[in-house]
Amino acid sequence: MSTEEIPRCSAKGCRQAAVWVLAWNNPKLHTPERRKTWLACEEHKEHLSDFLDLRGFLKDVVPFADWSE
Ligand SMILES: [Zn+2]
């Protein structure tokens, strides 16, 4: 694979490059300041962020270009 370096969308089966970073936290598993991240392409941003938001996990949606750990 020559494309290993390209960050990919986290949606199952999706091979597109990530454009968004979804920062989330599960209060049952993580301390409040901890951030887990999913990557999303334009197509899956809404689906993935809705999934996290419904569970109350979603903290931030940041353009991939602006993301810094
Ligand atoms: Zn995707």
JSON list of C-alpha atoms and ligand atoms in Angstrom, two decimals:
[
{"chain": "A", "resi": 1, "resn": "MET", "atom": "CA", "xyz": [0.00, 0.00, 0.00]},
{"chain": "A", "resi": 2, "resn": "SER", "atom": "CA", "xyz": [1.42, 3.36, -1.00]},
{"chain": "A", "resi": 3, "resn": "THR", "atom": "CA", "xyz": [-1.31, 5.38, 0.68]},
{"chain": "A", "resi": 4, "resn": "GLU", "atom": "CA", "xyz": [-0.64, 4.39, 4.31]},
{"chain": "A", "resi": 5, "resn": "GLU", "atom": "CA", "xyz": [0.27, 7.96, 5.24]},
{"chain": "A", "resi": 6, "resn": "ILE", "atom": "CA", "xyz": [-3.07, 9.48, 4.25]},
{"chain": "A", "resi": 7, "resn": "PRO", "atom": "CA", "xyz": [-5.48, 9.76, 7.19]},
{"chain": "A", "resi": 8, "resn": "ARG", "atom": "CA", "xyz": [-8.67, 7.90, 6.33]},
{"chain": "A", "resi": 9, "resn": "CYS", "atom": "CA", "xyz": [-12.29, 8.39, 7.29]},
{"chain": "A", "resi": 10, "resn": "SER", "atom": "CA", "xyz": [-13.27, 6.25, 10.32]},
{"chain": "A", "resi": 11, "resn": "ALA", "atom": "CA", "xyz": [-16.60, 5.16, 8.84]},
{"chain": "A", "resi": 12, "resn": "LYS", "atom": "CA", "xyz": [-16.79, 1.43, 8.25]},
{"chain": "A", "resi": 13, "resn": "GLY", "atom": "CA", "xyz": [-15.66, 0.51, 4.75]},
{"chain": "A", "resi": 14, "resn": "CYS", "atom": "CA", "xyz": [-14.94, 4.10, 3.75]},
{"chain": "A", "resi": 15, "resn": "ARG", "atom": "CA", "xyz": [-11.66, 4.68, 1.94]},
{"chain": "A", "resi": 16, "resn": "GLN", "atom": "CA", "xyz": [-11.86, 8.44, 1.57]},
{"chain": "A", "resi": 17, "resn": "ALA", "atom": "CA", "xyz": [-9.36, 10.88, 2.98]},
{"chain": "A", "resi": 18, "resn": "ALA", "atom": "CA", "xyz": [-10.35, 12.51, 6.27]},
{"chain": "A", "resi": 19, "resn": "VAL", "atom": "CA", "xyz": [-11.47, 16.14, 6.15]},
{"chain": "A", "resi": 20, "resn": "TRP", "atom": "CA", "xyz": [-12.93, 16.42, 9.66]},
{"chain": "A", "resi": 21, "resn": "VAL", "atom": "CA", "xyz": [-11.81, 15.44, 13.13]},
{"chain": "A", "resi": 22, "resn": "LEU", "atom": "CA", "xyz": [-14.52, 14.51, 15.62]},
{"chain": "A", "resi": 23, "resn": "ALA", "atom": "CA", "xyz": [-13.29, 14.83, 19.17]},
{"chain": "A", "resi": 24, "resn": "TRP", "atom": "CA", "xyz": [-15.30, 12.84, 21.71]},
{"chain": "A", "resi": 25, "resn": "ASN", "atom": "CA", "xyz": [-15.27, 11.54, 25.24]},
{"chain": "A", "resi": 26, "resn": "ASN", "atom": "CA", "xyz": [-17.18, 8.71, 26.89]},
{"chain": "A", "resi": 27, "resn": "PRO", "atom": "CA", "xyz": [-17.55, 9.77, 30.53]},
{"chain": "A", "resi": 28, "resn": "LYS", "atom": "CA", "xyz": [-17.96, 6.13, 31.60]},
{"chain": "A", "resi": 29, "resn": "LEU", "atom": "CA", "xyz": [-14.56, 5.21, 30.19]},
{"chain": "A", "resi": 30, "resn": "HIS", "atom": "CA", "xyz": [-12.55, 8.39, 30.00]},
{"chain": "A", "resi": 31, "resn": "THR", "atom": "CA", "xyz": [-11.52, 11.19, 32.31]},
{"chain": "A", "resi": 32, "resn": "PRO", "atom": "CA", "xyz": [-13.24, 14.49, 31.36]},
{"chain": "A", "resi": 33, "resn": "GLU", "atom": "CA", "xyz": [-10.22, 16.05, 29.67]},
{"chain": "A", "resi": 34, "resn": "ARG", "atom": "CA", "xyz": [-9.45, 12.97, 27.59]},
{"chain": "A", "resi": 35, "resn": "ARG", "atom": "CA", "xyz": [-10.29, 13.19, 23.87]},
{"chain": "A", "resi": 36, "resn": "LYS", "atom": "CA", "xyz": [-10.78, 10.28, 21.54]},
{"chain": "A", "resi": 37, "resn": "THR", "atom": "CA", "xyz": [-10.85, 11.17, 17.87]},
{"chain": "A", "resi": 38, "resn": "TRP", "atom": "CA", "xyz": [-12.59, 9.85, 14.80]},
{"chain": "A", "resi": 39, "resn": "LEU", "atom": "CA", "xyz": [-11.76, 11.03, 11.35]},
{"chain": "A", "resi": 40, "resn": "ALA", "atom": "CA", "xyz": [-14.47, 11.73, 8.81]},
{"chain": "A", "resi": 41, "resn": "CYS", "atom": "CA", "xyz": [-14.77, 12.52, 5.13]},
{"chain": "A", "resi": 42, "resn": "GLU", "atom": "CA", "xyz": [-17.33, 15.10, 4.01]},
{"chain": "A", "resi": 43, "resn": "GLU", "atom": "CA", "xyz": [-19.88, 12.35, 3.34]},
{"chain": "A", "resi": 44, "resn": "HIS", "atom": "CA", "xyz": [-19.66, 10.68, 6.76]},
{"chain": "A", "resi": 45, "resn": "LYS", "atom": "CA", "xyz": [-19.14, 13.73, 8.97]},
{"chain": "A", "resi": 46, "resn": "GLU", "atom": "CA", "xyz": [-22.85, 14.05, 9.72]},
{"chain": "A", "resi": 47, "resn": "HIS", "atom": "CA", "xyz": [-23.44, 10.33, 10.30]},
{"chain": "A", "resi": 48, "resn": "LEU", "atom": "CA", "xyz": [-20.48, 9.94, 12.65]},
{"chain": "A", "resi": 49, "resn": "SER", "atom": "CA", "xyz": [-21.10, 13.16, 14.54]},
{"chain": "A", "resi": 50, "resn": "ASP", "atom": "CA", "xyz": [-24.81, 12.29, 14.97]},
{"chain": "A", "resi": 51, "resn": "PHE", "atom": "CA", "xyz": [-23.82, 8.89, 16.35]},
{"chain": "A", "resi": 52, "resn": "LEU", "atom": "CA", "xyz": [-21.59, 10.50, 18.97]},
{"chain": "A", "resi": 53, "resn": "ASP", "atom": "CA", "xyz": [-23.96, 13.38, 19.69]},
{"chain": "A", "resi": 54, "resn": "LEU", "atom": "CA", "xyz": [-26.91, 11.04, 20.38]},
{"chain": "A", "resi": 55, "resn": "ARG", "atom": "CA", "xyz": [-24.85, 9.37, 23.07]},
{"chain": "A", "resi": 56, "resn": "GLY", "atom": "CA", "xyz": [-23.70, 12.70, 24.49]},
{"chain": "A", "resi": 57, "resn": "PHE", "atom": "CA", "xyz": [-20.09, 11.95, 23.63]},
{"chain": "A", "resi": 58, "resn": "LEU", "atom": "CA", "xyz": [-19.38, 14.58, 21.00]},
{"chain": "A", "resi": 59, "resn": "LYS", "atom": "CA", "xyz": [-17.18, 17.46, 22.13]},
{"chain": "A", "resi": 60, "resn": "ASP", "atom": "CA", "xyz": [-15.82, 19.09, 19.00]},
{"chain": "A", "resi": 61, "resn": "VAL", "atom": "CA", "xyz": [-15.85, 18.94, 15.24]},
{"chain": "A", "resi": 62, "resn": "VAL", "atom": "CA", "xyz": [-12.73, 20.50, 13.76]},
{"chain": "A", "resi": 63, "resn": "PRO", "atom": "CA", "xyz": [-11.52, 20.74, 10.16]},
{"chain": "A", "resi": 64, "resn": "PHE", "atom": "CA", "xyz": [-8.67, 18.28, 9.77]},
{"chain": "A", "resi": 65, "resn": "ALA", "atom": "CA", "xyz": [-6.35, 21.07, 8.58]},
{"chain": "A", "resi": 66, "resn": "ASP", "atom": "CA", "xyz": [-6.94, 22.97, 11.85]},
{"chain": "A", "resi": 67, "resn": "TRP", "atom": "CA", "xyz": [-6.61, 20.00, 14.18]},
{"chain": "A", "resi": 68, "resn": "SER", "atom": "CA", "xyz": [-3.77, 19.87, 16.64]},
{"chain": "A", "resi": 69, "resn": "GLU", "atom": "CA", "xyz": [-3.58, 17.31, 19.42]},
{"chain": "B", "resi": 1, "resn": "ZN", "atom": "ZN", "xyz": [-16.22, 8.42, 4.90]}
]
